[in-house]
CSV table of C-alpha atoms in Angstrom, one decimal:
chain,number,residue,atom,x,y,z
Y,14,UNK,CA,0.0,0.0,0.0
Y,15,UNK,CA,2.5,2.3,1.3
Y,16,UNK,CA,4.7,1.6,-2.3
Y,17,UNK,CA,1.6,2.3,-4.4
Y,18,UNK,CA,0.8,5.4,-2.8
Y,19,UNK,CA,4.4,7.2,-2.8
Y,20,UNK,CA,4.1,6.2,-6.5
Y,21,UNK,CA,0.5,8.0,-7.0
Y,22,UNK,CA,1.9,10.9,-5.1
Y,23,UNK,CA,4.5,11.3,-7.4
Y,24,UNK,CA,2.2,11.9,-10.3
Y,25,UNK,CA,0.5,14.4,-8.5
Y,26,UNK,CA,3.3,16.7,-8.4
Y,27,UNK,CA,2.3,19.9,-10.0
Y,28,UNK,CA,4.1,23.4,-10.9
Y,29,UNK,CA,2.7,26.3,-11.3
Y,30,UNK,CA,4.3,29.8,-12.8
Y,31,UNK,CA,3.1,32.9,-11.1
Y,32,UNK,CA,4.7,35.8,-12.6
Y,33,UNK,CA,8.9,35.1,-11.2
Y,34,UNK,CA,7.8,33.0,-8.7
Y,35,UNK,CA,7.2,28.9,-8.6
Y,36,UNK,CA,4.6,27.1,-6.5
Y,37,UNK,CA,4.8,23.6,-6.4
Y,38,UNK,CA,2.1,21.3,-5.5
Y,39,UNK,CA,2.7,18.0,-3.7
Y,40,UNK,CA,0.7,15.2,-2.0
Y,41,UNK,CA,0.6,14.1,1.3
Y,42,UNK,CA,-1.5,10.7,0.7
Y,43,UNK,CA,-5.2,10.0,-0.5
Y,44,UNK,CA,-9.0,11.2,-0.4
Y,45,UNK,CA,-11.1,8.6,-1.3
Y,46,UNK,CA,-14.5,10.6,-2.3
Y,47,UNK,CA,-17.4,8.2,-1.3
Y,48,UNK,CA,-20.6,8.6,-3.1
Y,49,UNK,CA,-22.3,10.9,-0.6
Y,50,UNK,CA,-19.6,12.9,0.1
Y,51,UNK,CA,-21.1,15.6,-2.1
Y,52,UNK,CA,-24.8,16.6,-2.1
Y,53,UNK,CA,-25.4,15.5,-5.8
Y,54,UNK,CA,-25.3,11.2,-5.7
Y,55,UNK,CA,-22.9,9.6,-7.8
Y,56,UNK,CA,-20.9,13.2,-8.5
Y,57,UNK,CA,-17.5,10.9,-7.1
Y,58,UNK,CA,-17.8,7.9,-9.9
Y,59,UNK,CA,-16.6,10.6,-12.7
Y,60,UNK,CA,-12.9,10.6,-10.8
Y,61,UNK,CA,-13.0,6.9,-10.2
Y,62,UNK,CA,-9.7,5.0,-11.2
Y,63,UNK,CA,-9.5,1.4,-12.4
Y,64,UNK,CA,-10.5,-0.3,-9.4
Y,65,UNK,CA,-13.7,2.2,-9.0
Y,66,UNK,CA,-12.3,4.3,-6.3
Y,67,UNK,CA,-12.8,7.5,-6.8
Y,68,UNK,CA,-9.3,8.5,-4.8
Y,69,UNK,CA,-8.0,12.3,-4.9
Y,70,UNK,CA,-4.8,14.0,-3.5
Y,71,UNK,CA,-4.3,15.3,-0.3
Y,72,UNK,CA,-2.6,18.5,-1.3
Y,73,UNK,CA,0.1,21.1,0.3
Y,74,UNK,CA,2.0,23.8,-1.8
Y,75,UNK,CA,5.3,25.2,-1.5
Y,76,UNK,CA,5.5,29.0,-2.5
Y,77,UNK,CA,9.2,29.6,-3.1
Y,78,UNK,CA,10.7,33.5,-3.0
Y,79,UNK,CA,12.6,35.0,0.1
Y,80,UNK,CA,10.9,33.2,2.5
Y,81,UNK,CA,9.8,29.5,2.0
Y,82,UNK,CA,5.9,28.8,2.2
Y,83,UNK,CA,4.1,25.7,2.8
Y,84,UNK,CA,0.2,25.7,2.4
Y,85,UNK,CA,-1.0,23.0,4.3
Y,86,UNK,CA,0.2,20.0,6.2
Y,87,UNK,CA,-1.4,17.0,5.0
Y,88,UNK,CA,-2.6,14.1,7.0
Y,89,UNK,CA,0.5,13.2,8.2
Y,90,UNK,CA,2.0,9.2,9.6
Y,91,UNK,CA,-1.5,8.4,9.7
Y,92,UNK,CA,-4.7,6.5,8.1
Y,93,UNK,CA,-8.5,6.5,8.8
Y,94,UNK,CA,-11.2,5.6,6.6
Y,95,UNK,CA,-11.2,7.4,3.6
Y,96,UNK,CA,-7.6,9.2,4.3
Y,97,UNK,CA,-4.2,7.9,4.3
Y,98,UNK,CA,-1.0,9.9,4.7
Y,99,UNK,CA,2.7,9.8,5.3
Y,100,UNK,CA,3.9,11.3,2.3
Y,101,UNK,CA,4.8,15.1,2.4
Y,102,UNK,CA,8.3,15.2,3.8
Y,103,UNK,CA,9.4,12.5,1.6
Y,104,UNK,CA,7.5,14.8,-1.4
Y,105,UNK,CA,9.0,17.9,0.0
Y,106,UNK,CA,12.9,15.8,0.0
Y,107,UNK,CA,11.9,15.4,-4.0
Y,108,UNK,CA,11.8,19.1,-4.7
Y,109,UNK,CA,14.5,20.1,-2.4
Y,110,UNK,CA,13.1,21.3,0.6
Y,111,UNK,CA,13.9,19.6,3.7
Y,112,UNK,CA,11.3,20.9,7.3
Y,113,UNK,CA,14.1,23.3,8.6
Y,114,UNK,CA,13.9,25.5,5.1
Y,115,UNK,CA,10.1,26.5,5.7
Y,116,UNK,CA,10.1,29.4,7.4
Y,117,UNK,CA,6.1,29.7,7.6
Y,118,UNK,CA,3.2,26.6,7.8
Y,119,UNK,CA,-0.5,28.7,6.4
Y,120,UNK,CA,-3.0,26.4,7.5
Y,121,UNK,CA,-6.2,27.1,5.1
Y,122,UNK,CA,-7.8,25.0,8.4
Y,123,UNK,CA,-7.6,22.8,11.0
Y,124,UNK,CA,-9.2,19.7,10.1
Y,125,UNK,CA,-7.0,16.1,10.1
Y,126,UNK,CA,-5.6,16.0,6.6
Y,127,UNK,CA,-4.5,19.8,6.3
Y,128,UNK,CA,-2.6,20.2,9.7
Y,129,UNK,CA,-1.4,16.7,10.2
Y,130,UNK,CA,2.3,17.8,9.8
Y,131,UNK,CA,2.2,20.3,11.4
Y,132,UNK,CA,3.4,18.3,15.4
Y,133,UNK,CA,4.9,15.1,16.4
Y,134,UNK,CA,3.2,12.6,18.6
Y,135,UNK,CA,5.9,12.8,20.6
Y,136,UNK,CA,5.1,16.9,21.4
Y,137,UNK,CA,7.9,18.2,18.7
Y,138,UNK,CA,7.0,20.6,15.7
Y,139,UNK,CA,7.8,19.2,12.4
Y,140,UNK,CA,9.2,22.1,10.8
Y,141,UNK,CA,11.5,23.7,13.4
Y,142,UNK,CA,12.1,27.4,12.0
Y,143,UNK,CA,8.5,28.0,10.8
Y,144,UNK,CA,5.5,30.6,12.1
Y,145,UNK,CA,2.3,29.1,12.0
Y,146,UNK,CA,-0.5,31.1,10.2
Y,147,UNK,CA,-4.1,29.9,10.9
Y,148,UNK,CA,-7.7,31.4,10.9
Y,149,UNK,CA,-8.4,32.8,14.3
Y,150,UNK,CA,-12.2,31.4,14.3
Y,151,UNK,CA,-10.5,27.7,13.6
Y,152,UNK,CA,-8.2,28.1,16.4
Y,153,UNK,CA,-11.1,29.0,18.9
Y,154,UNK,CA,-12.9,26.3,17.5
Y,155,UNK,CA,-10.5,23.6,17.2
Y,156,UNK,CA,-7.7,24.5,19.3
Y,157,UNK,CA,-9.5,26.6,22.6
Y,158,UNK,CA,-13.2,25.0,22.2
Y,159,UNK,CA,-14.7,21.8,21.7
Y,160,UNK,CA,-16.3,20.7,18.2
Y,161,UNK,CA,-19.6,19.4,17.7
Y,162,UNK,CA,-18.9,18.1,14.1
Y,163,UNK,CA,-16.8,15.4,14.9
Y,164,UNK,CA,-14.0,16.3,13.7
Y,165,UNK,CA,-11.7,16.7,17.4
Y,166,UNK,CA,-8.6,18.0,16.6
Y,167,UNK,CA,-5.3,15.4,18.0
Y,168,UNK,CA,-3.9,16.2,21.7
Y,169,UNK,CA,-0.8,16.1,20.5
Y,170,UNK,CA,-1.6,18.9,17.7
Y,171,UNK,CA,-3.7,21.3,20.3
Y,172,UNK,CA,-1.1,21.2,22.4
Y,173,UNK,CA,2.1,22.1,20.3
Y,174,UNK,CA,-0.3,25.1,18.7
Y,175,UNK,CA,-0.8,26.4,21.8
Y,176,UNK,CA,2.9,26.4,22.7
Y,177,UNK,CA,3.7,27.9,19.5
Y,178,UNK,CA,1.1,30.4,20.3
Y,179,UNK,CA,2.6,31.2,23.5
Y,180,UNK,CA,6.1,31.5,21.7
Y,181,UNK,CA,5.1,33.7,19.1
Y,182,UNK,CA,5.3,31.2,16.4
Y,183,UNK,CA,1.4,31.3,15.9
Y,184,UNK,CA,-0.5,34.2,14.2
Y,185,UNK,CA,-3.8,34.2,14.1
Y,186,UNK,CA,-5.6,35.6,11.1
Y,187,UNK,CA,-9.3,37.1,11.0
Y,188,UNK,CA,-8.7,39.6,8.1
Y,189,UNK,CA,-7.6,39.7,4.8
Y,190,UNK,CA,-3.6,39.3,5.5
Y,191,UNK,CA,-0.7,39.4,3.6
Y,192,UNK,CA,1.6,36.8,5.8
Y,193,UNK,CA,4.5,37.4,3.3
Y,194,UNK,CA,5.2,39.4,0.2
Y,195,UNK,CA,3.2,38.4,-2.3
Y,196,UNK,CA,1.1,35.4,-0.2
Y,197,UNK,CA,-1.8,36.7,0.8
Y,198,UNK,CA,-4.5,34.8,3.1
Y,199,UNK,CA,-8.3,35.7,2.7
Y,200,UNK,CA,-10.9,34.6,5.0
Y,201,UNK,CA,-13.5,32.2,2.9
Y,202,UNK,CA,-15.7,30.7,6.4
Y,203,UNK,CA,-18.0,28.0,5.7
Y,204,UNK,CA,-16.3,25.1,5.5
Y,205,UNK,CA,-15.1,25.6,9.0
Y,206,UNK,CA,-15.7,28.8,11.2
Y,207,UNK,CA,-11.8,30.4,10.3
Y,208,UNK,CA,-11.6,28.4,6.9
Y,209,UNK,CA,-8.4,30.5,4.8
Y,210,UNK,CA,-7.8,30.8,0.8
Y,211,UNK,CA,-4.8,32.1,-0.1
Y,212,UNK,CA,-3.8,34.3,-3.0
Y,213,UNK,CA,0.1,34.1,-4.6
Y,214,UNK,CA,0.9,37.4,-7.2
Y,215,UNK,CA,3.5,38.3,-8.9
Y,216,UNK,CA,4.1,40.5,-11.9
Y,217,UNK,CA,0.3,41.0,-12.4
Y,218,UNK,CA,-0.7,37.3,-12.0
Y,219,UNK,CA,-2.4,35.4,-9.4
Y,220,UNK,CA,-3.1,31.9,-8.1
Y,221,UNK,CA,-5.5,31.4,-5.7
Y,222,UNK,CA,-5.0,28.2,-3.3
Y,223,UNK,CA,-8.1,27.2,-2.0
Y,224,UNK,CA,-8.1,24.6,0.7
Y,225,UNK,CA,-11.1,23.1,1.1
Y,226,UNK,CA,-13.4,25.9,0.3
Y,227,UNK,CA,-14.0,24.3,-3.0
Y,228,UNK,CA,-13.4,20.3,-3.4
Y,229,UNK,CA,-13.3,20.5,-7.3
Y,230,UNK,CA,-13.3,22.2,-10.0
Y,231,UNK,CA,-16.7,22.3,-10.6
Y,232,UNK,CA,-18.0,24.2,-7.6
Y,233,UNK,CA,-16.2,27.4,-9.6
Y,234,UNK,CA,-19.5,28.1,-11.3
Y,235,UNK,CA,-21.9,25.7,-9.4
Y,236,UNK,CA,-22.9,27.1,-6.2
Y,237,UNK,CA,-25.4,24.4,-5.3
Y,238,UNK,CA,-22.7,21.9,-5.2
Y,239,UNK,CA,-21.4,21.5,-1.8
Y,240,UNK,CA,-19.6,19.0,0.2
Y,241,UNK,CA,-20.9,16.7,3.2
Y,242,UNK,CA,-18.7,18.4,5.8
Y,243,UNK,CA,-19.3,22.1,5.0
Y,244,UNK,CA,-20.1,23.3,8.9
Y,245,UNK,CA,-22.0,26.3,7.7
Y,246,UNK,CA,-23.2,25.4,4.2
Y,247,UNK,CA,-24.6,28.5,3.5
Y,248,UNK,CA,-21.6,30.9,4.6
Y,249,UNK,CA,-19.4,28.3,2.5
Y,250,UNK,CA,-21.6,29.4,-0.3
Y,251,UNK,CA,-21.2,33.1,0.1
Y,252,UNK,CA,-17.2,32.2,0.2
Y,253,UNK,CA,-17.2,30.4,-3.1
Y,254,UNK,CA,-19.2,33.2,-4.2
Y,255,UNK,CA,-16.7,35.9,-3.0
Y,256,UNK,CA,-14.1,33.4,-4.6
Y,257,UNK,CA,-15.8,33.2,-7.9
Y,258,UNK,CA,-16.0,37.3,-8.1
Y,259,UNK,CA,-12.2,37.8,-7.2
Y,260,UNK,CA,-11.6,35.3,-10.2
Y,261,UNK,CA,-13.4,37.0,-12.3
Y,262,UNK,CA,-12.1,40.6,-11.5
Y,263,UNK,CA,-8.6,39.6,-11.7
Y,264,UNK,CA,-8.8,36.5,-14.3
Y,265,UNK,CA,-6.9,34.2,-12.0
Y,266,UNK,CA,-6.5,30.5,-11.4
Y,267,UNK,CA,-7.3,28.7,-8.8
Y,268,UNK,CA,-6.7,25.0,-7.5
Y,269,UNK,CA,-7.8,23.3,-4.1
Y,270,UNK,CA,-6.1,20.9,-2.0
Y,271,UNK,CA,-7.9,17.7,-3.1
Y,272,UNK,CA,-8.7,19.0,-7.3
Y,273,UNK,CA,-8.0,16.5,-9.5
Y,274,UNK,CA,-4.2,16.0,-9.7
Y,275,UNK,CA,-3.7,19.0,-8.2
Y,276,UNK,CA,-3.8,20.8,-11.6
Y,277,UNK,CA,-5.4,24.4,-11.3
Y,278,UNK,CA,-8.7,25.5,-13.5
Y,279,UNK,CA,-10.5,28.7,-14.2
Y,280,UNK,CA,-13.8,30.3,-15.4
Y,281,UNK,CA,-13.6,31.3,-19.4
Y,282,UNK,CA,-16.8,33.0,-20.6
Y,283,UNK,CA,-19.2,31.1,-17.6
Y,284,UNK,CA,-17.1,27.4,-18.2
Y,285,UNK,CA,-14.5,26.0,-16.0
Y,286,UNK,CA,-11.4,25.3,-18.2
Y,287,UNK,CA,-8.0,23.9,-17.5
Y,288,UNK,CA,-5.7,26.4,-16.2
C-alpha cells in the first residue's frame, strides 16, 4: 500500500508559474471521495480510477521566494477511513526542501488531513524554524473549544499550537492578511468557522490556493454543489461566491487541496477550463 501510494503521489506533483515565482504542489496521501460525500449522488464515480475508487490527493504547496511557504500540512504518519498519509516530507525531499527550510506553515484550516504535519506525537513541531498562520475562528474552535462536528482536533496537535502560540510562532488571522510578500491569506468561512484561501501574485498574475473551500473544480461556477462536511453550508456558499468574483475581476486561477491532480482550472466565458 505504502509503495503504491508514494508512487501515486509522485504523479500528483504539480508546478505552477506565477509571474517570477514557482509554487509547487505536492501530496501528502489519499482522499477517497465516497458517493455521498457531495450533495449530488454519484458526483464521485466521474474521478474513479480502475479499481472504482474514486481517490483524490491530499494537497500542500510550497511558494518559493525570500521566505519559504508551505500551504497546508497533509494528514500526516497516519490513516483513517477514507484518508491515508505519510507522504509530504518524503515529497518535499523530492523538490529540495527539507522541514528546517520552511520558514512559515499557512493552514487554510484545521481539520486532520491539512494540519497533520504540522506536530509530532511525541510533542515536537515538524518544521523547526516556521511561524504558524491559521484562521483565528479555527483556532477558537478547534484548538481553545470543543467541536460538535466530529471532527476533534489530536492532543498532541492542540497542544504544540498552543505552545507555539505562547512562543510567538502562531499568528492568528481574522482579516484579509498578507503573511509574506506576495502570499496573501483571505478569509472564505464556511467550510469551517476560520476556513483561509490564499492568493500568490506576482508581476500582475495570481493563483489562488483554496483549501477546502471548493473540493473540485466544478464548484467554480456551481454554487449548489457542496460538500458533506461544510459546517456552515450556506456561509461556505457566500465564500465560493466571493471566490468566484475575485476570479473574475482579476482572471486568476485557482486550484484546491484535493482538485484532480492538483492541476489548477479557471472560469472562461461562464465554463471551467483547464488552467
Amino acid at each position: 500500500m505504502l509503495a503504491r501510494m508514494a508512487a501515486q503521489t509522485d504523479q500528483w506533483r504539480t508546478e505552477f508559474r506565477v509571474g517570477d515565482r514557482r509554487v509547487l504542489g505536492v501530496a501528502d496521501g489519499v482522499f477517497t471521495m465516497n458517493d455521498d460525500f457531495m450533495n449530488v449522488p454519484g458526483y464521485n464515480r466521474q474521478f474513479e480510477d480502475a479499481s472504482g475508487r474514486a481517490q483524490l490527493p491530499v494537497g500542500s504547496f510550497v511558494v518559493e521566494g525570500d521566505q519559504t511557504v508551505l500551504i497546508d500540512a497533509g494528514i500526516g504518519p497516519f490513516a483513517t477511513e477514507g484518508l491515508v498519509g505519510g507522504n509530504l516530507l518524503a515529497e518535499l525531499a523530492a523538490i529540495g526542501v527539507q522541514p528546517a527550510d520552511v520558514d512559515v506553515v499557512a493552514v487554510s484550516h484545521l481539520h486532520l488531513d491539512h494540519d497533520g504535519w504540522i506536530a509530532t506525537r511525541d510533542g515536537g513541531v515538524t518544521f523547526p524554524n516556521a511561524v504558524v498562520h491559521v484562521g483565528a475562528g479555527d483556532y477558537e474552535h478547534f484548538v481553545v473549544g470543543t467541536p460538535t462536528d466530529g471532527f476533534t482536533m489530536a492532543r498532541h496537535k492542540k497542544a504544540a499550537l498552543a505552545e507555539l502560540l505562547d512562543a510567538g510562532r502562531v499568528v492568528l488571522v481574522d482579516d484579509v492578511t498578507e503573511i509574506v510578500p506576495g502570499v496573501v491569506a483571505m478569509p472564505t468561512p464556511g467550510h469551517t468557522p476560520g476556513h483561509l484561501a490564499f492568493a500568490i501574485r506576482d508581476r500582475g498574475e495570481r493563483l489562488l490556493i483554496l483549501g477546502d473551500s471548493m473540493y473540485c473544480p466544478a464548484q467554480l461556477t456551481d454554487m449548489d454543489l457542496t460538500a458533506m462536511h461544510d459546517v456552515d453550508p450556506a456561509l461556505a456558499r457566500r465564500s465560493r461566491e466571493l471566490i468566484a468574483r475575485e476570479m473574475e475581476a482579476h482572471a486568476t486561477s485557482a486550484v484546491g487541496c484535493h482538485f484532480p491532480g492538483l492541476h489548477a482550472a479557471r472560469v472562461l466565458g461562464g465554463e471551467v477550463v483547464a488552467a
